[in-house]
PDB file of C-alpha atoms in Angstrom:
ATOM      1  CA  UNK A 234      12.427  29.630  70.226  1.00 57.00           C
ATOM      2  CA  UNK A 235      11.537  27.999  66.935  1.00 65.00           C
ATOM      3  CA  UNK A 236       7.914  26.965  67.140  1.00 60.00           C
ATOM      4  CA  UNK A 237       6.973  23.485  65.940  1.00 65.00           C
ATOM      5  CA  UNK A 238       4.224  22.953  63.410  1.00 66.00           C
ATOM      6  CA  UNK A 239       1.306  20.604  63.903  1.00 60.00           C
ATOM      7  CA  UNK A 240       1.452  17.769  61.351  1.00 62.00           C
ATOM      8  CA  UNK A 241      -1.936  18.251  59.676  1.00 63.00           C
ATOM      9  CA  UNK A 242      -2.949  21.821  60.510  1.00 64.00           C
ATOM     10  CA  UNK A 243      -1.404  25.237  59.766  1.00 62.00           C
ATOM     11  CA  UNK A 244      -3.370  27.181  62.383  1.00 61.00           C
ATOM     12  CA  UNK A 245      -1.259  26.523  65.472  1.00 64.00           C
ATOM     13  CA  UNK A 246       2.382  26.276  66.541  1.00 67.00           C
ATOM     14  CA  UNK A 247       3.911  24.716  69.639  1.00 63.00           C
ATOM     15  CA  UNK A 248       7.018  25.536  71.642  1.00 71.00           C
ATOM     16  CA  UNK A 249       7.466  21.924  72.781  1.00 70.00           C
ATOM     17  CA  UNK A 250       5.867  18.489  72.685  1.00 71.00           C
ATOM     18  CA  UNK A 251       4.539  19.062  76.219  1.00 73.00           C
ATOM     19  CA  UNK A 252       2.955  22.319  75.080  1.00 66.00           C
ATOM     20  CA  UNK A 253       1.276  20.426  72.238  1.00 65.00           C
ATOM     21  CA  UNK A 254       0.035  17.730  74.591  1.00 71.00           C
ATOM     22  CA  UNK A 255      -1.335  20.282  77.089  1.00 68.00           C
ATOM     23  CA  UNK A 256      -3.133  22.489  74.559  1.00 66.00           C
ATOM     24  CA  UNK A 257      -4.244  20.064  71.867  1.00 66.00           C
ATOM     25  CA  UNK A 258      -7.662  19.350  73.490  1.00 70.00           C
ATOM     26  CA  UNK A 259      -8.497  23.077  73.276  1.00 68.00           C
ATOM     27  CA  UNK A 260      -8.386  23.208  69.492  1.00 69.00           C
ATOM     28  CA  UNK A 261      -8.355  19.592  68.324  1.00 71.00           C
ATOM     29  CA  UNK A 262     -11.750  19.843  66.594  1.00 77.00           C
ATOM     30  CA  UNK A 263     -10.762  23.068  64.804  1.00 76.00           C
ATOM     31  CA  UNK A 264      -7.492  21.475  63.677  1.00 76.00           C
ATOM     32  CA  UNK A 265      -9.343  18.469  62.263  1.00 79.00           C
ATOM     33  CA  UNK A 266     -11.612  20.767  60.259  1.00 83.00           C
ATOM     34  CA  UNK A 267      -8.634  22.733  58.947  1.00 80.00           C
ATOM     35  CA  UNK A 268      -6.764  19.528  58.092  1.00 79.00           C
ATOM     36  CA  UNK A 269      -9.764  18.391  56.042  1.00 84.00           C
ATOM     37  CA  UNK A 270      -9.829  21.753  54.235  1.00 86.00           C
ATOM     38  CA  UNK A 271      -6.129  21.518  53.396  1.00 85.00           C
ATOM     39  CA  UNK A 272      -6.578  17.966  52.137  1.00 87.00           C
ATOM     40  CA  UNK A 273      -9.433  19.079  49.878  1.00 90.00           C
ATOM     41  CA  UNK A 274      -7.305  21.899  48.473  1.00 90.00           C
ATOM     42  CA  UNK A 275      -4.760  19.315  47.367  1.00 90.00           C
ATOM     43  CA  UNK A 276      -7.377  16.784  46.248  1.00 92.00           C
ATOM     44  CA  UNK A 277      -9.346  19.150  44.017  1.00 93.00           C
ATOM     45  CA  UNK A 278      -6.369  21.028  42.616  1.00 89.00           C
ATOM     46  CA  UNK A 279      -6.166  20.542  38.857  1.00 81.00           C
ATOM     47  CA  UNK A 280      -2.898  18.731  38.033  1.00 78.00           C
ATOM     48  CA  UNK A 281      -0.629  20.251  35.396  1.00 77.00           C
ATOM     49  CA  UNK A 282      -0.702  17.027  33.385  1.00 78.00           C
ATOM     50  CA  UNK A 283      -1.845  13.434  33.613  1.00 81.00           C
ATOM     51  CA  UNK A 284       0.014  10.871  35.693  1.00 86.00           C
ATOM     52  CA  UNK A 285       1.899   9.816  32.555  1.00 89.00           C
ATOM     53  CA  UNK A 286       3.588  13.152  31.899  1.00 90.00           C
ATOM     54  CA  UNK A 287       4.972  14.101  28.476  1.00 94.00           C
ATOM     55  CA  UNK A 288       6.700  12.141  25.739  1.00 95.00           C
ATOM     56  CA  UNK A 289      10.450  12.807  26.172  1.00 95.00           C
ATOM     57  CA  UNK A 290      10.907  13.021  22.392  1.00 96.00           C
ATOM     58  CA  UNK A 291       8.185  15.402  21.161  1.00 95.00           C
ATOM     59  CA  UNK A 292       7.352  16.852  24.634  1.00 94.00           C
ATOM     60  CA  UNK A 293       3.597  16.446  24.015  1.00 94.00           C
ATOM     61  CA  UNK A 294       1.346  14.921  26.715  1.00 93.00           C
ATOM     62  CA  UNK A 295       1.348  11.134  26.581  1.00 93.00           C
ATOM     63  CA  UNK A 296      -2.040   9.683  25.555  1.00 92.00           C
ATOM     64  CA  UNK A 297      -4.193   8.248  28.318  1.00 89.00           C
ATOM     65  CA  UNK A 298      -4.803   5.147  26.214  1.00 89.00           C
ATOM     66  CA  UNK A 299      -1.844   2.902  27.060  1.00 86.00           C
ATOM     67  CA  UNK A 300      -2.052   1.302  23.615  1.00 89.00           C
ATOM     68  CA  UNK A 301      -0.875   4.614  22.141  1.00 93.00           C
ATOM     69  CA  UNK A 302       2.447   4.685  23.982  1.00 94.00           C
ATOM     70  CA  UNK A 303       5.408   2.330  24.304  1.00 93.00           C
ATOM     71  CA  UNK A 304       7.509   1.734  27.457  1.00 92.00           C
ATOM     72  CA  UNK A 305      11.245   1.228  27.005  1.00 94.00           C
ATOM     73  CA  UNK A 306      12.836  -0.444  30.011  1.00 93.00           C
ATOM     74  CA  UNK A 307      16.387   0.136  28.778  1.00 93.00           C
ATOM     75  CA  UNK A 308      16.104   3.732  30.003  1.00 93.00           C
ATOM     76  CA  UNK A 309      12.706   3.717  31.727  1.00 92.00           C
ATOM     77  CA  UNK A 310      11.120   6.160  29.275  1.00 94.00           C
ATOM     78  CA  UNK A 311       7.583   5.977  27.876  1.00 94.00           C
ATOM     79  CA  UNK A 312       7.407   7.110  24.252  1.00 96.00           C
ATOM     80  CA  UNK A 313       4.259   8.170  22.388  1.00 96.00           C
ATOM     81  CA  UNK A 314       3.280   5.899  19.518  1.00 95.00           C
ATOM     82  CA  UNK A 315       3.939   8.675  16.980  1.00 96.00           C
ATOM     83  CA  UNK A 316       7.587   9.059  17.976  1.00 96.00           C
ATOM     84  CA  UNK A 317       7.951   5.293  18.205  1.00 95.00           C
ATOM     85  CA  UNK A 318       6.586   4.912  14.674  1.00 94.00           C
ATOM     86  CA  UNK A 319       8.893   7.655  13.385  1.00 94.00           C
ATOM     87  CA  UNK A 320      11.806   5.800  14.947  1.00 92.00           C
ATOM     88  CA  UNK A 321      10.716   2.617  13.121  1.00 90.00           C
ATOM     89  CA  UNK A 322      10.589   4.477   9.792  1.00 90.00           C
ATOM     90  CA  UNK A 323      14.116   5.805  10.326  1.00 87.00           C
ATOM     91  CA  UNK A 324      15.403   2.283  10.915  1.00 82.00           C
ATOM     92  CA  UNK A 325      13.632   1.002   7.807  1.00 78.00           C
ATOM     93  CA  UNK A 326      14.998   3.836   5.680  1.00 79.00           C
ATOM     94  CA  UNK A 327      18.540   3.304   6.891  1.00 76.00           C
ATOM     95  CA  UNK A 328      18.155  -0.495   6.649  1.00 71.00           C
ATOM     96  CA  UNK A 329      19.386  -1.106  10.177  1.00 67.00           C
ATOM     97  CA  UNK A 330      19.305  -4.712  11.281  1.00 65.00           C
ATOM     98  CA  UNK A 331      18.142  -4.045  14.829  1.00 77.00           C
ATOM     99  CA  UNK A 332      15.864  -1.311  16.070  1.00 86.00           C
ATOM    100  CA  UNK A 333      17.049   0.892  18.910  1.00 91.00           C
ATOM    101  CA  UNK A 334      15.294   2.846  21.628  1.00 93.00           C
ATOM    102  CA  UNK A 335      14.218   6.249  20.238  1.00 93.00           C
ATOM    103  CA  UNK A 336      15.475   7.945  23.406  1.00 95.00           C
ATOM    104  CA  UNK A 337      18.710   6.311  24.587  1.00 93.00           C
ATOM    105  CA  UNK A 338      19.516   4.405  21.347  1.00 92.00           C
ATOM    106  CA  UNK A 339      20.043   1.167  23.248  1.00 92.00           C
ATOM    107  CA  UNK A 340      19.335  -1.867  20.994  1.00 91.00           C
ATOM    108  CA  UNK A 341      15.760  -3.098  21.447  1.00 90.00           C
ATOM    109  CA  UNK A 342      15.664  -6.672  22.833  1.00 91.00           C
ATOM    110  CA  UNK A 343      14.510  -9.244  20.319  1.00 86.00           C
ATOM    111  CA  UNK A 344      13.192 -11.662  22.932  1.00 91.00           C
ATOM    112  CA  UNK A 345      10.924 -11.536  25.986  1.00 89.00           C
ATOM    113  CA  UNK A 346      13.881 -12.682  28.058  1.00 92.00           C
ATOM    114  CA  UNK A 347      15.853  -9.638  26.976  1.00 92.00           C
ATOM    115  CA  UNK A 348      12.948  -7.319  27.794  1.00 91.00           C
ATOM    116  CA  UNK A 349      12.577  -8.877  31.256  1.00 91.00           C
ATOM    117  CA  UNK A 350      16.320  -8.491  31.831  1.00 93.00           C
ATOM    118  CA  UNK A 351      16.087  -4.753  31.087  1.00 93.00           C
ATOM    119  CA  UNK A 352      13.029  -4.513  33.305  1.00 93.00           C
ATOM    120  CA  UNK A 353      14.853  -6.097  36.260  1.00 94.00           C
ATOM    121  CA  UNK A 354      17.740  -3.656  35.778  1.00 94.00           C
ATOM    122  CA  UNK A 355      15.243  -0.820  36.101  1.00 95.00           C
ATOM    123  CA  UNK A 356      13.804  -2.451  39.230  1.00 95.00           C
ATOM    124  CA  UNK A 357      17.279  -2.476  40.782  1.00 94.00           C
ATOM    125  CA  UNK A 358      17.445   1.266  40.078  1.00 94.00           C
ATOM    126  CA  UNK A 359      14.107   1.805  41.873  1.00 95.00           C
ATOM    127  CA  UNK A 360      12.174   2.655  38.712  1.00 95.00           C
ATOM    128  CA  UNK A 361       8.543   2.816  39.935  1.00 95.00           C
ATOM    129  CA  UNK A 362       7.056   1.830  36.565  1.00 93.00           C
ATOM    130  CA  UNK A 363       9.245  -1.267  36.324  1.00 95.00           C
ATOM    131  CA  UNK A 364       8.462  -2.221  39.928  1.00 96.00           C
ATOM    132  CA  UNK A 365       4.752  -1.811  39.252  1.00 95.00           C
ATOM    133  CA  UNK A 366       5.063  -3.952  36.114  1.00 94.00           C
ATOM    134  CA  UNK A 367       6.669  -6.728  38.168  1.00 95.00           C
ATOM    135  CA  UNK A 368       3.854  -6.345  40.697  1.00 95.00           C
ATOM    136  CA  UNK A 369       1.288  -6.759  37.918  1.00 94.00           C
ATOM    137  CA  UNK A 370       3.062  -9.926  36.829  1.00 93.00           C
ATOM    138  CA  UNK A 371       2.848 -11.339  40.361  1.00 94.00           C
ATOM    139  CA  UNK A 372      -0.811 -10.344  40.541  1.00 94.00           C
ATOM    140  CA  UNK A 373      -1.679 -12.071  37.255  1.00 94.00           C
ATOM    141  CA  UNK A 374       0.102 -15.194  38.506  1.00 94.00           C
ATOM    142  CA  UNK A 375      -2.037 -15.193  41.656  1.00 91.00           C
ATOM    143  CA  UNK A 376       0.665 -14.039  44.087  1.00 93.00           C
ATOM    144  CA  UNK A 377      -1.245 -11.242  45.807  1.00 92.00           C
ATOM    145  CA  UNK A 378       1.216 -10.755  48.675  1.00 92.00           C
ATOM    146  CA  UNK A 379       4.271 -10.151  46.472  1.00 94.00           C
ATOM    147  CA  UNK A 380       2.164  -8.005  44.159  1.00 95.00           C
ATOM    148  CA  UNK A 381       1.131  -5.918  47.165  1.00 95.00           C
ATOM    149  CA  UNK A 382       4.778  -5.472  48.179  1.00 95.00           C
ATOM    150  CA  UNK A 383       5.721  -4.265  44.692  1.00 96.00           C
ATOM    151  CA  UNK A 384       2.764  -1.887  44.438  1.00 97.00           C
ATOM    152  CA  UNK A 385       3.566  -0.472  47.874  1.00 96.00           C
ATOM    153  CA  UNK A 386       7.169   0.241  46.882  1.00 97.00           C
ATOM    154  CA  UNK A 387       6.128   1.737  43.530  1.00 97.00           C
ATOM    155  CA  UNK A 388       3.573   3.950  45.296  1.00 96.00           C
ATOM    156  CA  UNK A 389       6.236   5.151  47.742  1.00 96.00           C
ATOM    157  CA  UNK A 390       8.278   6.159  44.685  1.00 95.00           C
ATOM    158  CA  UNK A 391       5.336   8.178  43.343  1.00 93.00           C
ATOM    159  CA  UNK A 392       3.655   5.872  40.815  1.00 95.00           C
ATOM    160  CA  UNK A 393      -0.005   6.885  40.446  1.00 95.00           C
ATOM    161  CA  UNK A 394      -1.196   3.535  39.095  1.00 95.00           C
ATOM    162  CA  UNK A 395       0.420   1.750  42.056  1.00 96.00           C
ATOM    163  CA  UNK A 396      -1.563   3.994  44.418  1.00 97.00           C
ATOM    164  CA  UNK A 397      -4.710   3.012  42.542  1.00 97.00           C
ATOM    165  CA  UNK A 398      -3.942  -0.705  42.733  1.00 96.00           C
ATOM    166  CA  UNK A 399      -3.304  -0.393  46.469  1.00 96.00           C
ATOM    167  CA  UNK A 400      -6.707   1.245  46.888  1.00 96.00           C
ATOM    168  CA  UNK A 401      -8.288  -1.828  45.288  1.00 95.00           C
ATOM    169  CA  UNK A 402      -6.256  -4.158  47.494  1.00 95.00           C
ATOM    170  CA  UNK A 403      -7.432  -2.439  50.661  1.00 95.00           C
ATOM    171  CA  UNK A 404     -10.989  -2.045  49.380  1.00 94.00           C
ATOM    172  CA  UNK A 405     -11.350  -5.737  48.554  1.00 92.00           C
ATOM    173  CA  UNK A 406      -8.954  -7.195  51.127  1.00 90.00           C
ATOM    174  CA  UNK A 407      -6.657  -8.807  48.548  1.00 85.00           C
ATOM    175  CA  UNK A 408      -3.388  -9.983  50.089  1.00 80.00           C
ATOM    176  CA  UNK A 409      -3.967  -7.560  52.951  1.00 88.00           C
ATOM    177  CA  UNK A 410      -6.565  -6.932  55.649  1.00 91.00           C
ATOM    178  CA  UNK A 411      -9.551  -5.002  54.320  1.00 93.00           C
ATOM    179  CA  UNK A 412      -9.345  -1.322  55.266  1.00 94.00           C
ATOM    180  CA  UNK A 413     -11.743   1.136  53.632  1.00 93.00           C
ATOM    181  CA  UNK A 414      -9.996   4.157  55.145  1.00 94.00           C
ATOM    182  CA  UNK A 415      -6.646   3.196  53.623  1.00 96.00           C
ATOM    183  CA  UNK A 416      -8.397   2.285  50.392  1.00 95.00           C
ATOM    184  CA  UNK A 417      -9.843   5.797  50.183  1.00 96.00           C
ATOM    185  CA  UNK A 418      -6.481   7.358  51.027  1.00 96.00           C
ATOM    186  CA  UNK A 419      -4.687   5.579  48.179  1.00 97.00           C
ATOM    187  CA  UNK A 420      -7.543   6.315  45.802  1.00 97.00           C
ATOM    188  CA  UNK A 421      -7.221  10.020  46.608  1.00 96.00           C
ATOM    189  CA  UNK A 422      -3.440   9.869  46.193  1.00 95.00           C
ATOM    190  CA  UNK A 423      -3.893   8.351  42.730  1.00 95.00           C
ATOM    191  CA  UNK A 424      -6.371  11.101  41.800  1.00 94.00           C
ATOM    192  CA  UNK A 425      -4.034  13.815  43.109  1.00 93.00           C
ATOM    193  CA  UNK A 426      -1.293  12.368  40.891  1.00 92.00           C
ATOM    194  CA  UNK A 427      -3.572  12.774  37.864  1.00 91.00           C
ATOM    195  CA  UNK A 428      -4.988   9.260  37.303  1.00 92.00           C
ATOM    196  CA  UNK A 429      -8.414   9.651  35.580  1.00 92.00           C
ATOM    197  CA  UNK A 430      -9.714   6.249  36.749  1.00 94.00           C
ATOM    198  CA  UNK A 431      -9.154   7.217  40.376  1.00 95.00           C
ATOM    199  CA  UNK A 432     -10.878  10.565  39.890  1.00 94.00           C
ATOM    200  CA  UNK A 433     -13.868   8.825  38.319  1.00 96.00           C
ATOM    201  CA  UNK A 434     -14.092   6.299  41.163  1.00 96.00           C
ATOM    202  CA  UNK A 435     -14.046   9.124  43.713  1.00 97.00           C
ATOM    203  CA  UNK A 436     -16.835  10.902  41.846  1.00 96.00           C
ATOM    204  CA  UNK A 437     -18.968   7.760  41.855  1.00 96.00           C
ATOM    205  CA  UNK A 438     -18.243   7.174  45.543  1.00 95.00           C
ATOM    206  CA  UNK A 439     -19.301  10.709  46.462  1.00 95.00           C
ATOM    207  CA  UNK A 440     -22.441  10.322  44.370  1.00 95.00           C
ATOM    208  CA  UNK A 441     -23.252   7.090  46.207  1.00 94.00           C
ATOM    209  CA  UNK A 442     -22.868   8.980  49.510  1.00 93.00           C
ATOM    210  CA  UNK A 443     -25.171  11.738  48.157  1.00 95.00           C
ATOM    211  CA  UNK A 444     -22.444  14.369  48.327  1.00 94.00           C
ATOM    212  CA  UNK A 445     -23.237  15.654  44.880  1.00 95.00           C
ATOM    213  CA  UNK A 446     -21.210  18.855  45.072  1.00 94.00           C
ATOM    214  CA  UNK A 447     -18.011  16.880  45.677  1.00 94.00           C
ATOM    215  CA  UNK A 448     -18.988  14.369  43.026  1.00 96.00           C
ATOM    216  CA  UNK A 449     -19.415  17.171  40.462  1.00 96.00           C
ATOM    217  CA  UNK A 450     -15.966  18.557  41.336  1.00 94.00           C
ATOM    218  CA  UNK A 451     -14.367  15.198  40.649  1.00 94.00           C
ATOM    219  CA  UNK A 452     -16.228  14.806  37.357  1.00 93.00           C
TER     220      UNK A 452
END
């Protein structure tokens, strides 16, 4: 018989759903404690890199300051400003009429309409960054519900910033019913993915709750 695992705890196994139902009350409290321990192991584990990853050209970590990197929606890559500048110099030296993407060499759109067209193509391919960008556009235009839908989809695809935005939605009740528990969950997911803002917010929250040891870990 292949024993079934309990969803949140690694201490027990069950032979059937009835077995789980019959025996769960005997160790439910222990399982909850173990589930919390396992969650903390994931939460406080140092990520290998930030949520942005590395520049696909020079393979160095992308800067946390978004002004020092450039998104290209032709291929969905984010390029560090150094590689983007080097690409500009190459075009100037070779006197090319139109600049191309430093990664895929697709011609860079000359208009906002062209950029938005590339962005929508990436959305159709389930690019989480592009979907989040569309969500931000809806948010800035006051459409909280459609923004929430986009952020939810981007978060499901692994976008750390989308997780963070969802935490704010649930915290403040924007376009969705206020839910502090869900807000905390998405905030933790953003921190686990390497988003510094989420980690800082968790540290401040733990400090507010006088759990200084956890706050120090986040800091």
